[in-house]
mmCIF file of C-alpha atoms in Angstrom:
data_model
loop_
_atom_site.group_PDB
_atom_site.id
_atom_site.type_symbol
_atom_site.label_atom_id
_atom_site.label_comp_id
_atom_site.label_asym_id
_atom_site.label_seq_id
_atom_site.Cartn_x
_atom_site.Cartn_y
_atom_site.Cartn_z
ATOM 1 C CA MET V 1 20.805 7.977 13.357
ATOM 2 C CA ASN V 2 20.687 5.753 10.268
ATOM 3 C CA ILE V 3 17.768 3.523 9.273
ATOM 4 C CA SER V 4 19.050 0.347 10.918
ATOM 5 C CA GLU V 5 19.639 2.185 14.199
ATOM 6 C CA SER V 6 16.143 3.684 14.027
ATOM 7 C CA LEU V 7 14.628 0.262 13.365
ATOM 8 C CA PHE V 8 16.470 -1.202 16.343
ATOM 9 C CA GLN V 9 15.204 1.649 18.501
ATOM 10 C CA ALA V 10 11.643 0.850 17.397
ATOM 11 C CA LEU V 11 12.159 -2.832 18.174
ATOM 12 C CA SER V 12 13.527 -1.899 21.602
ATOM 13 C CA ALA V 13 10.157 -0.404 22.511
ATOM 14 C CA GLN V 14 8.457 -3.819 22.323
ATOM 15 C CA CYS V 15 10.986 -6.649 22.300
ATOM 16 C CA GLN V 16 11.765 -8.602 25.451
ATOM 17 C CA PRO V 17 15.348 -8.319 26.768
ATOM 18 C CA LYS V 18 16.281 -11.795 25.504
ATOM 19 C CA GLU V 19 14.946 -10.893 22.039
ATOM 20 C CA LEU V 20 17.023 -7.716 21.955
ATOM 21 C CA ASP V 21 20.091 -9.649 23.096
ATOM 22 C CA TRP V 22 19.642 -12.042 20.177
ATOM 23 C CA LEU V 23 19.236 -9.167 17.712
ATOM 24 C CA ARG V 24 22.331 -7.406 19.086
ATOM 25 C CA GLU V 25 24.359 -10.587 18.718
ATOM 26 C CA LYS V 26 23.219 -11.197 15.149
ATOM 27 C CA SER V 27 23.631 -7.563 14.114
ATOM 28 C CA ALA V 28 27.377 -7.883 14.586
ATOM 29 C CA LYS V 29 27.675 -10.752 12.109
ATOM 30 C CA ASP V 30 28.668 -10.725 8.447
ATOM 31 C CA ALA V 31 26.220 -10.677 5.532
ATOM 32 C CA ASN V 32 26.007 -14.476 5.284
ATOM 33 C CA SER V 33 25.124 -14.750 8.963
ATOM 34 C CA LEU V 34 22.559 -11.964 8.622
ATOM 35 C CA SER V 35 20.849 -13.941 5.860
ATOM 36 C CA LEU V 36 20.708 -17.000 8.091
ATOM 37 C CA SER V 37 19.426 -14.902 10.993
ATOM 38 C CA PHE V 38 16.688 -13.529 8.726
ATOM 39 C CA VAL V 39 15.409 -17.085 8.285
ATOM 40 C CA MET V 40 15.762 -17.910 11.994
ATOM 41 C CA VAL V 41 13.813 -14.907 13.313
ATOM 42 C CA PRO V 42 10.580 -16.781 14.245
ATOM 43 C CA ARG V 43 12.551 -18.987 16.639
ATOM 44 C CA PHE V 44 13.688 -15.998 18.662
ATOM 45 C CA ILE V 45 11.223 -13.131 18.077
ATOM 46 C CA GLU V 46 7.537 -13.437 18.919
ATOM 47 C CA LYS V 47 4.906 -13.070 16.233
ATOM 48 C CA GLN V 48 2.790 -10.375 17.884
ATOM 49 C CA GLU V 49 1.118 -7.261 16.551
ATOM 50 C CA LEU V 50 3.118 -4.075 16.809
ATOM 51 C CA GLU V 51 2.069 -1.741 19.595
ATOM 52 C CA ASN V 52 1.003 1.839 18.902
ATOM 53 C CA GLU V 53 4.265 3.224 20.254
ATOM 54 C CA VAL V 54 6.166 1.238 17.642
ATOM 55 C CA LEU V 55 3.705 1.937 14.821
ATOM 56 C CA SER V 56 4.088 5.664 15.363
ATOM 57 C CA GLN V 57 7.809 5.519 14.531
ATOM 58 C CA ALA V 58 7.479 4.244 10.957
ATOM 59 C CA ALA V 59 6.944 7.538 9.129
ATOM 60 C CA SER V 60 9.713 9.241 11.096
ATOM 61 C CA ILE V 61 12.167 6.624 9.791
ATOM 62 C CA LEU V 62 10.996 6.883 6.187
ATOM 63 C CA PRO V 63 8.303 9.253 4.850
ATOM 64 C CA ASP V 64 5.054 7.515 3.883
ATOM 65 C CA TRP V 65 6.097 4.270 5.570
ATOM 66 C CA ASN V 66 3.286 2.631 7.534
ATOM 67 C CA TRP V 67 3.574 -0.545 9.612
ATOM 68 C CA ASN V 68 -0.122 -1.142 10.234
ATOM 69 C CA GLY V 69 -0.752 -4.887 10.159
ATOM 70 C CA TRP V 70 2.910 -5.741 10.775
ATOM 71 C CA THR V 71 4.099 -8.124 13.459
ATOM 72 C CA LEU V 72 7.203 -7.897 15.608
ATOM 73 C CA ASP V 73 8.984 -10.710 13.779
ATOM 74 C CA ARG V 74 8.407 -8.966 10.416
ATOM 75 C CA LEU V 75 9.960 -5.760 11.758
ATOM 76 C CA ALA V 76 12.922 -7.748 13.102
ATOM 77 C CA ARG V 77 13.470 -9.266 9.673
ATOM 78 C CA VAL V 78 13.341 -5.860 8.026
ATOM 79 C CA TYR V 79 15.916 -4.657 10.559
ATOM 80 C CA LEU V 80 18.295 -7.497 9.708
ATOM 81 C CA LEU V 81 17.884 -6.776 5.991
ATOM 82 C CA SER V 82 18.695 -3.113 6.583
ATOM 83 C CA LEU V 83 22.037 -4.153 8.079
ATOM 84 C CA CYS V 84 23.155 -5.979 4.932
ATOM 85 C CA GLN V 85 23.937 -2.748 3.115
ATOM 86 C CA GLU V 86 26.302 -1.777 5.943
ATOM 87 C CA ARG V 87 28.506 -4.783 5.225
ATOM 88 C CA ASP V 88 31.456 -4.698 2.852
ATOM 89 C CA LEU V 89 29.642 -5.951 -0.242
ATOM 90 C CA SER V 90 29.883 -4.801 -3.826
ATOM 91 C CA GLN V 91 26.667 -3.818 -5.574
ATOM 92 C CA ASP V 92 26.597 -7.131 -7.450
ATOM 93 C CA GLU V 93 27.237 -9.129 -4.272
ATOM 94 C CA TYR V 94 24.546 -7.259 -2.376
ATOM 95 C CA ILE V 95 21.912 -7.670 -5.102
ATOM 96 C CA LYS V 96 22.773 -11.348 -5.536
ATOM 97 C CA LYS V 97 22.413 -11.990 -1.800
ATOM 98 C CA ILE V 98 19.033 -10.263 -1.507
ATOM 99 C CA ASN V 99 17.772 -11.971 -4.665
ATOM 100 C CA LEU V 100 18.747 -15.337 -3.202
ATOM 101 C CA LEU V 101 16.586 -14.567 -0.174
ATOM 102 C CA PHE V 102 13.685 -13.693 -2.477
ATOM 103 C CA ASP V 103 14.153 -16.883 -4.500
ATOM 104 C CA THR V 104 14.218 -19.185 -1.470
ATOM 105 C CA ALA V 105 11.695 -17.386 0.762
ATOM 106 C CA GLU V 106 8.617 -18.975 2.261
ATOM 107 C CA LEU V 107 5.502 -16.823 2.603
ATOM 108 C CA ASN V 108 6.324 -14.845 5.757
ATOM 109 C CA GLU V 109 9.884 -14.286 4.572
ATOM 110 C CA SER V 110 8.561 -12.987 1.235
ATOM 111 C CA VAL V 111 6.232 -10.582 3.019
ATOM 112 C CA ALA V 112 9.154 -9.226 5.055
ATOM 113 C CA LEU V 113 11.303 -8.845 1.933
ATOM 114 C CA TYR V 114 8.635 -6.874 0.067
ATOM 115 C CA SER V 115 8.026 -4.789 3.187
ATOM 116 C CA ALA V 116 11.750 -4.017 3.317
ATOM 117 C CA ILE V 117 12.107 -2.891 -0.307
ATOM 118 C CA PRO V 118 11.902 0.823 0.678
ATOM 119 C CA VAL V 119 15.077 0.477 2.774
ATOM 120 C CA LEU V 120 17.076 -1.842 0.529
ATOM 121 C CA ALA V 121 20.095 -0.384 -1.236
ATOM 122 C CA TYR V 122 19.995 0.149 -5.028
ATOM 123 C CA PRO V 123 16.220 0.728 -5.183
ATOM 124 C CA GLU V 124 15.966 0.443 -8.974
ATOM 125 C CA ALA V 125 17.256 -3.127 -8.724
ATOM 126 C CA TRP V 126 14.014 -4.241 -7.028
ATOM 127 C CA MET V 127 11.589 -2.875 -9.603
ATOM 128 C CA ASN V 128 10.878 -6.259 -11.172
ATOM 129 C CA ARG V 129 10.364 -7.799 -7.741
ATOM 130 C CA ALA V 130 7.936 -5.043 -6.778
ATOM 131 C CA THR V 131 5.893 -5.257 -9.969
ATOM 132 C CA ASP V 132 5.832 -9.058 -9.676
ATOM 133 C CA ALA V 133 4.260 -8.587 -6.241
ATOM 134 C CA VAL V 134 1.502 -6.485 -7.815
ATOM 135 C CA ARG V 135 0.735 -9.386 -10.167
ATOM 136 C CA SER V 136 0.852 -11.937 -7.353
ATOM 137 C CA ASN V 137 -2.280 -13.873 -6.452
ATOM 138 C CA VAL V 138 -0.997 -14.225 -2.886
ATOM 139 C CA GLY V 139 -2.859 -11.590 -0.923
ATOM 140 C CA LEU V 140 -0.231 -11.054 1.778
ATOM 141 C CA ILE V 141 2.502 -10.476 -0.799
ATOM 142 C CA PHE V 142 0.362 -8.039 -2.778
ATOM 143 C CA ASP V 143 -0.578 -6.174 0.401
ATOM 144 C CA ALA V 144 3.079 -5.872 1.427
ATOM 145 C CA ILE V 145 3.916 -3.841 -1.682
ATOM 146 C CA ALA V 146 0.565 -2.052 -2.067
ATOM 147 C CA PHE V 147 -0.226 -0.756 1.426
ATOM 148 C CA GLY V 148 1.845 1.440 3.699
ATOM 149 C CA ASN V 149 4.770 1.038 1.320
ATOM 150 C CA PRO V 150 6.381 4.180 -0.175
ATOM 151 C CA TYR V 151 8.297 2.313 -2.890
ATOM 152 C CA PRO V 152 5.533 2.276 -5.572
ATOM 153 C CA LYS V 153 4.821 5.959 -5.091
ATOM 154 C CA GLN V 154 8.467 6.833 -5.593
ATOM 155 C CA TYR V 155 9.585 4.411 -8.293
ATOM 156 C CA PHE V 156 6.671 2.911 -10.239
ATOM 157 C CA SER V 157 5.981 4.029 -13.787
ATOM 158 C CA GLU V 158 2.500 5.370 -14.492
ATOM 159 C CA LEU V 159 1.509 2.051 -16.053
ATOM 160 C CA ALA V 160 2.756 0.014 -13.092
ATOM 161 C CA TRP V 161 1.103 2.443 -10.663
ATOM 162 C CA ASN V 162 -2.240 2.185 -12.450
ATOM 163 C CA GLN V 163 -2.046 -1.599 -12.418
ATOM 164 C CA LEU V 164 -1.544 -1.530 -8.651
ATOM 165 C CA VAL V 165 -4.555 0.731 -8.038
ATOM 166 C CA LEU V 166 -6.777 -1.194 -10.436
ATOM 167 C CA LYS V 167 -5.914 -4.537 -8.878
ATOM 168 C CA CYS V 168 -6.879 -3.130 -5.483
ATOM 169 C CA ILE V 169 -10.245 -2.132 -6.898
ATOM 170 C CA PHE V 170 -10.792 -5.423 -8.741
ATOM 171 C CA ASN V 171 -10.091 -7.320 -5.507
ATOM 172 C CA ASP V 172 -12.098 -5.011 -3.232
ATOM 173 C CA LYS V 173 -9.029 -3.831 -1.350
ATOM 174 C CA PRO V 174 -8.791 -0.433 0.396
ATOM 175 C CA ILE V 175 -7.259 2.051 -2.038
ATOM 176 C CA HIS V 176 -6.984 4.714 0.683
ATOM 177 C CA GLN V 177 -4.177 2.636 2.233
ATOM 178 C CA ILE V 178 -2.020 3.093 -0.882
ATOM 179 C CA GLU V 179 0.698 5.627 -0.151
ATOM 180 C CA GLY V 180 0.671 8.398 -2.756
ATOM 181 C CA LEU V 181 -2.853 7.691 -3.999
ATOM 182 C CA GLU V 182 -3.607 11.357 -4.658
ATOM 183 C CA GLU V 183 -0.112 12.401 -5.726
ATOM 184 C CA ARG V 184 0.185 9.649 -8.351
ATOM 185 C CA ASN V 185 -3.408 9.895 -9.599
ATOM 186 C CA ASN V 186 -3.554 10.469 -13.365
ATOM 187 C CA GLU V 187 -5.960 10.942 -16.243
ATOM 188 C CA ALA V 188 -5.287 7.521 -17.804
ATOM 189 C CA LEU V 189 -6.208 5.833 -14.525
ATOM 190 C CA VAL V 190 -9.432 7.833 -14.262
ATOM 191 C CA GLN V 191 -10.524 6.893 -17.778
ATOM 192 C CA THR V 192 -9.858 3.230 -17.061
ATOM 193 C CA LEU V 193 -11.922 3.488 -13.877
ATOM 194 C CA VAL V 194 -14.829 4.982 -15.806
ATOM 195 C CA ASP V 195 -14.638 2.152 -18.346
ATOM 196 C CA PHE V 196 -14.478 -0.362 -15.495
ATOM 197 C CA ALA V 197 -17.563 1.175 -13.895
ATOM 198 C CA HIS V 198 -19.493 0.813 -17.143
ATOM 199 C CA GLU V 199 -18.547 -2.863 -17.293
ATOM 200 C CA ARG V 200 -19.630 -3.424 -13.696
ATOM 201 C CA TRP V 201 -22.914 -1.620 -14.180
ATOM 202 C CA ALA V 202 -23.644 -3.584 -17.348
ATOM 203 C CA ALA V 203 -23.178 -6.754 -15.281
ATOM 204 C CA LYS V 204 -25.524 -5.396 -12.582
ATOM 205 C CA ARG V 205 -22.638 -4.962 -10.178
ATOM 206 C CA ARG V 206 -21.320 -1.933 -8.353
ATOM 207 C CA VAL V 207 -18.051 -0.079 -7.839
ATOM 208 C CA PRO V 208 -16.743 0.674 -4.312
ATOM 209 C CA SER V 209 -17.942 4.188 -3.598
ATOM 210 C CA GLN V 210 -14.636 5.665 -2.426
ATOM 211 C CA VAL V 211 -13.104 4.917 -5.851
ATOM 212 C CA TRP V 212 -14.923 7.954 -7.246
ATOM 213 C CA ARG V 213 -12.602 10.259 -5.281
ATOM 214 C CA LEU V 214 -10.029 9.721 -8.030
ATOM 215 C CA LEU V 215 -12.246 11.508 -10.556
ATOM 216 C CA VAL V 216 -12.195 14.867 -8.797
ATOM 217 C CA PRO V 217 -9.120 16.463 -10.459
ATOM 218 C CA TYR V 218 -9.963 15.034 -13.879
ATOM 219 C CA LEU V 219 -13.710 15.525 -13.956
ATOM 220 C CA ASN V 220 -14.974 16.713 -17.334
ATOM 221 C CA PRO V 221 -18.389 17.075 -18.977
ATOM 222 C CA GLY V 222 -18.063 13.630 -20.563
ATOM 223 C CA ILE V 223 -17.724 11.979 -17.150
ATOM 224 C CA LEU V 224 -20.597 13.866 -15.491
ATOM 225 C CA PRO V 225 -23.317 11.393 -16.627
ATOM 226 C CA ASN V 226 -21.588 8.799 -14.453
ATOM 227 C CA ILE V 227 -21.873 11.090 -11.449
ATOM 228 C CA GLU V 228 -25.526 11.698 -12.266
ATOM 229 C CA LYS V 229 -26.056 7.927 -12.242
ATOM 230 C CA LEU V 230 -24.570 7.818 -8.732
ATOM 231 C CA ILE V 231 -27.000 10.525 -7.619
ATOM 232 C CA HIS V 232 -29.877 8.220 -8.583
ATOM 233 C CA SER V 233 -28.319 5.150 -6.958
ATOM 234 C CA ASP V 234 -30.120 3.213 -4.243
ATOM 235 C CA SER V 235 -26.834 3.192 -2.331
ATOM 236 C CA ALA V 236 -26.389 5.976 0.214
ATOM 237 C CA SER V 237 -22.616 5.556 -0.189
ATOM 238 C CA ASP V 238 -22.834 6.197 -3.938
ATOM 239 C CA ARG V 239 -24.937 9.293 -3.391
ATOM 240 C CA LEU V 240 -22.440 10.592 -0.855
ATOM 241 C CA ALA V 241 -19.601 9.925 -3.302
ATOM 242 C CA ALA V 242 -21.434 11.884 -6.000
ATOM 243 C CA ALA V 243 -21.976 14.791 -3.639
ATOM 244 C CA LEU V 244 -18.309 14.822 -2.638
ATOM 245 C CA VAL V 245 -17.078 14.739 -6.233
ATOM 246 C CA LEU V 246 -19.336 17.638 -7.195
ATOM 247 C CA ALA V 247 -18.444 19.632 -4.088
ATOM 248 C CA GLN V 248 -14.694 19.227 -4.598
ATOM 249 C CA SER V 249 -14.574 19.742 -8.362
ATOM 250 C CA THR V 250 -13.765 23.129 -9.875
ATOM 251 C CA LEU V 251 -15.613 22.246 -13.086
ATOM 252 C CA ALA V 252 -18.390 24.755 -13.813
ATOM 253 C CA GLU V 253 -20.705 22.018 -15.078
ATOM 254 C CA ALA V 254 -20.217 20.181 -11.788
ATOM 255 C CA LYS V 255 -21.521 23.181 -9.887
ATOM 256 C CA THR V 256 -24.522 23.308 -12.212
ATOM 257 C CA LEU V 257 -25.255 19.611 -11.641
ATOM 258 C CA ALA V 258 -24.926 20.058 -7.879
ATOM 259 C CA GLU V 259 -27.432 22.901 -7.981
ATOM 260 C CA LYS V 260 -29.824 20.824 -10.090
ATOM 261 C CA TYR V 261 -29.870 18.023 -7.517
ATOM 262 C CA ASN V 262 -29.340 20.168 -4.442
ATOM 263 C CA ASN V 263 -32.359 18.709 -2.643
ATOM 264 C CA GLU V 264 -31.363 15.116 -3.402
ATOM 265 C CA LEU V 265 -27.704 15.272 -2.457
ATOM 266 C CA PRO V 266 -26.486 14.721 1.118
ATOM 267 C CA ALA V 267 -24.694 17.562 2.870
ATOM 268 C CA VAL V 268 -20.940 17.090 2.673
ATOM 269 C CA HIS V 269 -17.657 18.302 4.037
ATOM 270 C CA THR V 270 -14.217 17.427 2.702
ATOM 271 C CA GLU V 271 -13.408 14.884 5.408
ATOM 272 C CA LEU V 272 -16.342 12.662 4.473
ATOM 273 C CA TRP V 273 -14.337 10.455 2.117
ATOM 274 C CA GLY V 274 -13.305 8.771 5.331
ATOM 275 C CA ALA V 275 -16.873 7.582 5.772
ATOM 276 C CA LEU V 276 -16.511 5.609 2.540
ATOM 277 C CA GLU V 277 -13.194 3.984 3.424
ATOM 278 C CA LYS V 278 -14.723 0.594 4.131
ATOM 279 C CA PRO V 279 -15.099 -2.763 2.369
ATOM 280 C CA GLU V 280 -17.748 -2.669 -0.345
ATOM 281 C CA PRO V 281 -17.640 -5.932 -2.288
ATOM 282 C CA ILE V 282 -18.017 -5.166 -5.976
ATOM 283 C CA TYR V 283 -20.114 -8.288 -6.503
ATOM 284 C CA GLN V 284 -22.998 -6.518 -4.769
ATOM 285 C CA PRO V 285 -25.792 -5.560 -7.187
ATOM 286 C CA ALA V 286 -25.637 -2.032 -8.539
#
C-alpha cells in the first residue's frame, strides 16, 4: 500500500460517506484538477479534530509523523497533494505546480502544504520552503513544520535544525514535540542554550525547565555552574531539571555535584522529563 492509499484508508475511518465519495471522484482527476480540489476541500470535508483511531495511523504511514492537532480537512488536503506525484508530470512540472500552490495559499492551505512536505516528491526541493516556515511569524505555519513533522529531522542542516529548536524556546513552544529532538541534538546547540540562559538570567527571566534535558550528553565541567544555579532556584521545576541532568549524565563531576546536594535534590527517575513538558513562559522572573 503506497502513501496515498494509506492516507485514504485513514480518512475512511472518520469521513462521512458523501465526503469519501467526493474524495474518490477527485482522486481520479489530473494534476490540475487535484490542485483545484485542494483549494475546494473546506466546502466538502468538515473541519473537525481527528479521532484517536485516525491519529494512531500517522507513524505507520511515515516514521516520526504525528497528526496531533490536525483536522480532517487538513488530512484530506495532504491526501490530495500525495496524489500529485502519481500523475504523469516531469520533475520540473511537479515542482512548479506545488510551488504555485505555496505562492497562492491562504493560511489553512499553507498549513496543509507544510504538513505535507514529508510526503511530497523531490524532498530536497522543499528545503527553502521548510526553512522559511521556521522563520515565519505565523504560529500555525511554524508549528506545521516544527511539530510532528519528520522533514526537519531528516533534511535540515545543523544550523537550520538549531534555529528551529531555538525559536521554539524563544517563543515558549514545546520542544518535546519536535521529532528527532534527541537524535539531532548537538554541542553547538547546547552552547547557544547556555548563552541564552545567561542572557535570560541577567534580565531576571527564566528558561523553560525541560530545555535543560538537551545538556545531558554534552555536559562538561564548564557547564556545571549553571546546573548548580538550578539547584538553588526557587522553582521546583528547575530543581527537578537539575536533578535529572545530574542523574542522567555520565560525567564524573556531575556525580560529585549530585552527592554534594543529595539532600536538596528531588528524587528522580528517567521518565520525569515528562513532568516538565508543560508551558513555562520565559518572561516569568528567574
